[in-house]
Coordinates of C-alpha atoms in Angstrom, one line a residue:
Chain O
X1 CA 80.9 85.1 74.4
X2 CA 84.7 84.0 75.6
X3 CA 85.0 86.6 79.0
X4 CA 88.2 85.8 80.5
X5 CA 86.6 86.9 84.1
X6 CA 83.7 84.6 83.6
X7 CA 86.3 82.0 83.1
X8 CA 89.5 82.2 85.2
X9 CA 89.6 83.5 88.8
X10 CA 91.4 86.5 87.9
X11 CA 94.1 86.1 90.4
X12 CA 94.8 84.2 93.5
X13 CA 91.5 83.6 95.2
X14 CA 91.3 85.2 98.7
X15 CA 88.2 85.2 99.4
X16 CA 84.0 85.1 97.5
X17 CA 80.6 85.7 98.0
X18 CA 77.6 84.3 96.0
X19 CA 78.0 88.1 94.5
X20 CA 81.8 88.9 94.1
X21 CA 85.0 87.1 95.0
X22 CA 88.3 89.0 95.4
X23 CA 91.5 87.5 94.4
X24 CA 95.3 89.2 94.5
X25 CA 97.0 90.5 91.9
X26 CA 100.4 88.7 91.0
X27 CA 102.6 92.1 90.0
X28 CA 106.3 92.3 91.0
X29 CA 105.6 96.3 91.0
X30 CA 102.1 96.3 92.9
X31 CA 102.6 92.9 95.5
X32 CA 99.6 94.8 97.3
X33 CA 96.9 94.8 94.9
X34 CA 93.4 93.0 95.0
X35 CA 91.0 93.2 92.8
X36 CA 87.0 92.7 93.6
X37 CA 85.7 90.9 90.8
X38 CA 81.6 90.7 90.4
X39 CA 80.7 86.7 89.8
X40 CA 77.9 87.8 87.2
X41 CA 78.9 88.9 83.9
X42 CA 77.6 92.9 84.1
X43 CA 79.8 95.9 82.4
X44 CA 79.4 98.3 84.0
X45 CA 79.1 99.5 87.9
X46 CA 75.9 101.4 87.1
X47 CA 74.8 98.1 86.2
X48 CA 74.2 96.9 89.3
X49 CA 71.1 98.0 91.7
X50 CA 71.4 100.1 94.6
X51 CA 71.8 97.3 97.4
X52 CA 74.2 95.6 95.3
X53 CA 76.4 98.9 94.8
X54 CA 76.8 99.5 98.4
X55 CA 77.4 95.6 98.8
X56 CA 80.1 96.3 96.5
X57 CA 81.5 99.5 97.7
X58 CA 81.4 98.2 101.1
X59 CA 83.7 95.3 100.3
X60 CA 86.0 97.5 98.4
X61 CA 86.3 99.8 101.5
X62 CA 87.0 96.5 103.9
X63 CA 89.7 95.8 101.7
X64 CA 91.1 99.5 101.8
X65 CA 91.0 99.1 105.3
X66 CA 92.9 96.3 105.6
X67 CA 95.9 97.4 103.1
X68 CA 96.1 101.0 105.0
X69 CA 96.2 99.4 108.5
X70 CA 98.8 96.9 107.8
X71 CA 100.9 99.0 105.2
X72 CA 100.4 102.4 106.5
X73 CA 100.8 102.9 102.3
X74 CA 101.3 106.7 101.0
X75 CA 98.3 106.3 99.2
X76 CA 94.7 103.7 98.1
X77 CA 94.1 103.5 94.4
X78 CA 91.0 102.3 93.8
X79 CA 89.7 102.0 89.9
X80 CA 87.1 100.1 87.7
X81 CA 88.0 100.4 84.5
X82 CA 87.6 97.3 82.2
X83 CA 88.6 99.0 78.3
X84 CA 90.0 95.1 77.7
X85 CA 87.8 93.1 80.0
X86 CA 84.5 94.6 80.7
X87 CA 83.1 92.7 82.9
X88 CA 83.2 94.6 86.5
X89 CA 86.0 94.5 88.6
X90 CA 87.7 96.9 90.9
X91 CA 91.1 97.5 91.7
X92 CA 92.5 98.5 95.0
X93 CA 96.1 99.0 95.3
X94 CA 98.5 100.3 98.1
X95 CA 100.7 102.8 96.3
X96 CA 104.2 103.7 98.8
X97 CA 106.0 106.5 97.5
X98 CA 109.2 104.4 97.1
X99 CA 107.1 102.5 94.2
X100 CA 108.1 101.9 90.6
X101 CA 105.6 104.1 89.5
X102 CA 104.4 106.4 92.1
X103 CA 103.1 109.3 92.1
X104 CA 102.3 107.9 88.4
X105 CA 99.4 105.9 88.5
X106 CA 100.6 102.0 87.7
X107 CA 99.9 102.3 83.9
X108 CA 101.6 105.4 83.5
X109 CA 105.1 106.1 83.4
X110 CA 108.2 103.8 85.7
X111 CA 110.4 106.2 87.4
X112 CA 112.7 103.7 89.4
X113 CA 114.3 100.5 90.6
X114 CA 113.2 98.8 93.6
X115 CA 115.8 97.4 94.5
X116 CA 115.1 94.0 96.4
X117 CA 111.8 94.1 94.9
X118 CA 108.6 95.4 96.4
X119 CA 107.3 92.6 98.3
X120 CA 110.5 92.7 100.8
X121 CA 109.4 96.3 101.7
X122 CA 105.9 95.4 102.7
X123 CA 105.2 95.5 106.8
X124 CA 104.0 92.2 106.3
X125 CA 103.9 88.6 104.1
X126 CA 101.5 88.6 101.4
X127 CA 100.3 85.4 103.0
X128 CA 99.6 87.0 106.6
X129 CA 97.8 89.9 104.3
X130 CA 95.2 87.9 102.3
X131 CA 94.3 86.5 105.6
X132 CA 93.3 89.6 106.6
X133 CA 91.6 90.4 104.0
X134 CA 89.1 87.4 104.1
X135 CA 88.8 88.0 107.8
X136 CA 87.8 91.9 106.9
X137 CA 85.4 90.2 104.1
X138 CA 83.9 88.1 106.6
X139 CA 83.8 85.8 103.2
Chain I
X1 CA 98.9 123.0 104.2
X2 CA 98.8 123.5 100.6
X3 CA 96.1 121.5 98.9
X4 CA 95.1 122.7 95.1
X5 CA 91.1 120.9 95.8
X6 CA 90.9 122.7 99.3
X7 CA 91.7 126.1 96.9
X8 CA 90.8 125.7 93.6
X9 CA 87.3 124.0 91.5
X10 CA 89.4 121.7 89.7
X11 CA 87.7 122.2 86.3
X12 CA 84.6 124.2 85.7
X13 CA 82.3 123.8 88.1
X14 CA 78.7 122.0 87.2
X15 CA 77.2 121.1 90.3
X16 CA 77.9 121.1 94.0
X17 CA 76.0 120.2 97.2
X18 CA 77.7 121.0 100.9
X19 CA 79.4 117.5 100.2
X20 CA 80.9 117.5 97.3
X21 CA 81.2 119.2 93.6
X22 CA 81.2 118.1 90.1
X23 CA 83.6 119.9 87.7
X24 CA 84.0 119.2 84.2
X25 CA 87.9 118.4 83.4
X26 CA 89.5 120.3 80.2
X27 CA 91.0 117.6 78.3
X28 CA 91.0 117.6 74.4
X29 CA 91.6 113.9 74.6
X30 CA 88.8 113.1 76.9
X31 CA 86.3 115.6 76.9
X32 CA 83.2 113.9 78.7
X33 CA 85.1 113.5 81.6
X34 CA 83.9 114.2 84.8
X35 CA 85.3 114.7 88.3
X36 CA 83.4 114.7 92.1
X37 CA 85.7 116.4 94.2
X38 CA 84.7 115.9 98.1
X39 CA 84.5 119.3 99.7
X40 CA 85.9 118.5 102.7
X41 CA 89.9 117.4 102.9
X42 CA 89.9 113.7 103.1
X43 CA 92.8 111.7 101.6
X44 CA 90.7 108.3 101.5
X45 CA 87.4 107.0 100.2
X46 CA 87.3 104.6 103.7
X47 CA 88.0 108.2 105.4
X48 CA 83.7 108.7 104.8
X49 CA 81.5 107.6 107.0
X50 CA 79.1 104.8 105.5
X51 CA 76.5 107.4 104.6
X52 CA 78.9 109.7 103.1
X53 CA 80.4 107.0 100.8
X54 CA 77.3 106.1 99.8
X55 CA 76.0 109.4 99.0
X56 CA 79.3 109.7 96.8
X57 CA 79.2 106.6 94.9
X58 CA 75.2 107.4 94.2
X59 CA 76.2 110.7 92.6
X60 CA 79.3 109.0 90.7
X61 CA 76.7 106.3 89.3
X62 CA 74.6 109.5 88.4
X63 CA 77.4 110.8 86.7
X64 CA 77.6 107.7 84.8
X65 CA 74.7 106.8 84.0
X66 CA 74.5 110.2 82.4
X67 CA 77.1 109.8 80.1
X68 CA 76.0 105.8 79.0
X69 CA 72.7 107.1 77.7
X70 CA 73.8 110.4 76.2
X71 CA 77.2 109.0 74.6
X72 CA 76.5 105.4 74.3
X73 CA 80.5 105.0 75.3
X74 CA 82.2 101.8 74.6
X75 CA 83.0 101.8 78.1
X76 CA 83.5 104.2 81.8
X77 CA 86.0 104.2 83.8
X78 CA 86.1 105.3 87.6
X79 CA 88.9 105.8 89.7
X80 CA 90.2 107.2 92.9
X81 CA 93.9 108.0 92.6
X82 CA 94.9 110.9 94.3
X83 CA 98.9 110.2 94.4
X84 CA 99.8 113.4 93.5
X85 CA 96.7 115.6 95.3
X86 CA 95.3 113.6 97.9
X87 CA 92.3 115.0 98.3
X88 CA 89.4 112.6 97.7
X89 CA 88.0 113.1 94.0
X90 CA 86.5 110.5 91.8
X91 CA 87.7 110.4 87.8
X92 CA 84.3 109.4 85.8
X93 CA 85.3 109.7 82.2
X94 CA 83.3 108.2 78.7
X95 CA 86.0 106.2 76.7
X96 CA 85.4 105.1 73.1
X97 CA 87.3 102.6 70.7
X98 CA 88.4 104.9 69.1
X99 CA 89.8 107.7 71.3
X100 CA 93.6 109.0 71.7
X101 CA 93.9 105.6 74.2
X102 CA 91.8 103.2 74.3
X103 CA 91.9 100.3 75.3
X104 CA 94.7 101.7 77.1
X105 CA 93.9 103.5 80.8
X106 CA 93.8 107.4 80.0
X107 CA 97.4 107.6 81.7
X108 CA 98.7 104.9 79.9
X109 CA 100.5 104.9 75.8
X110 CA 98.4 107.2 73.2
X111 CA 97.3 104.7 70.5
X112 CA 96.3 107.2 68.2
X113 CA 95.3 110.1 67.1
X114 CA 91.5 111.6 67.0
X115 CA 91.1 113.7 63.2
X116 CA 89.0 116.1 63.9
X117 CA 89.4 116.0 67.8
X118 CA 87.8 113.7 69.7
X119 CA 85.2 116.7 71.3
X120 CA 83.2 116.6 67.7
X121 CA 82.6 113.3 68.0
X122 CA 80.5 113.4 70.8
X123 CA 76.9 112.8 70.2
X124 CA 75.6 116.2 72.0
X125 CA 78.1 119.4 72.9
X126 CA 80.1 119.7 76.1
X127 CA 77.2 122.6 77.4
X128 CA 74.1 120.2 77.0
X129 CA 76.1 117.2 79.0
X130 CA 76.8 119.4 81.6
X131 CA 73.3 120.0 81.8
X132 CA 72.3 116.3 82.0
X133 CA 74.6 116.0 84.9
X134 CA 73.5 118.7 86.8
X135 CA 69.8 118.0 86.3
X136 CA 70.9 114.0 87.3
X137 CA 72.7 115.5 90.2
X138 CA 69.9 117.7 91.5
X139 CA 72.6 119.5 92.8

């Protein structure tokens, strides 16, 4: 079995557990997106038991937390999906409406430019963010 | 305020509790695909209490687990959008290899098309899955 999430960390690593570790997505059109990666090799969320779920779900929400307070964003997007790599990770992306793809979700459809790029419109440095989301993790 | 989930089911109605409701979504691409709308108006999953977000995700698991052992589905995907209606709802939908998308997200590039339509594929029809999910669901 080669599973590229069993493998790499998946992003930059911001933060882990003996469970999950969440590292930030590097995507000129989403600079605020994490991603909650589970450190065992399971498909599917339904996979896990219940203590683990809300473990999970808990740490997702601490992240969403984070992105709304610092980026006041138009909108969370949160998503496990895994069709390419199934082994479980969750997504959770502040969407603004000025985005490349917004209201589409980020694998649909561009509609625009940003011009200056989307990390100069953020309240904050990516940097200064990731700290607050290990701080929120508590991880 | 105008909001189509505070006025509408949003697909035909399978279940419901005072909390939320399940609702099948018409979709001749993806036709075991489910969706928990939260009955009150709340834009954000973080926007529940702990209880309430756990009582969510248990019914989503529900959900899937559902369609896993009735569909045997290469893989589900979950998600929490809500960019263009935000009104908390989770997407639970069965994906296959060979459905209209996948690997591809549901709202990203067709890859192909379904002979047949992909509904006759299913391993039991649309009425007895809804079934399954209610009786999951006790709801």
């Amino acid at each position: 079995m080669s599973c590229v999430l069993c493998h790499e960390p998946g992003g930059l690593l911001v933060a882990q557990t003996p469970l999950y570790r969440v590292v930030r997505v590097v995507d000129d059109n989403f600079p605020a997106f994490y991603r909650l990666i589970w450190q065992a090799h399971v498909a599917e969320f339904s996979d896990l038991d219940a203590a683990q779920r809300a473990e999970c779900m808990e740490a997702v929400t601490a992240i969403e937390r984070v992105l709304r307070e610092a980026l006041q964003p138009t909108k969370i997007n949160l998503a496990t999906l895994g069709n390419v790599v199934p082994h479980l990770h969750w997504h959770v992306i502040a969407r603004f409406d000025w985005d490349s793809h917004f209201p589409n979700p980020i694998w649909g459809e561009e509609k625009r430019d940003v011009v200056g790029g989307a990390e100069a419109r953020l309240a904050l440095p990516l940097s200064d963010l990731d700290q607050r989301v290990r701080a929120a993790l508590g991880a």
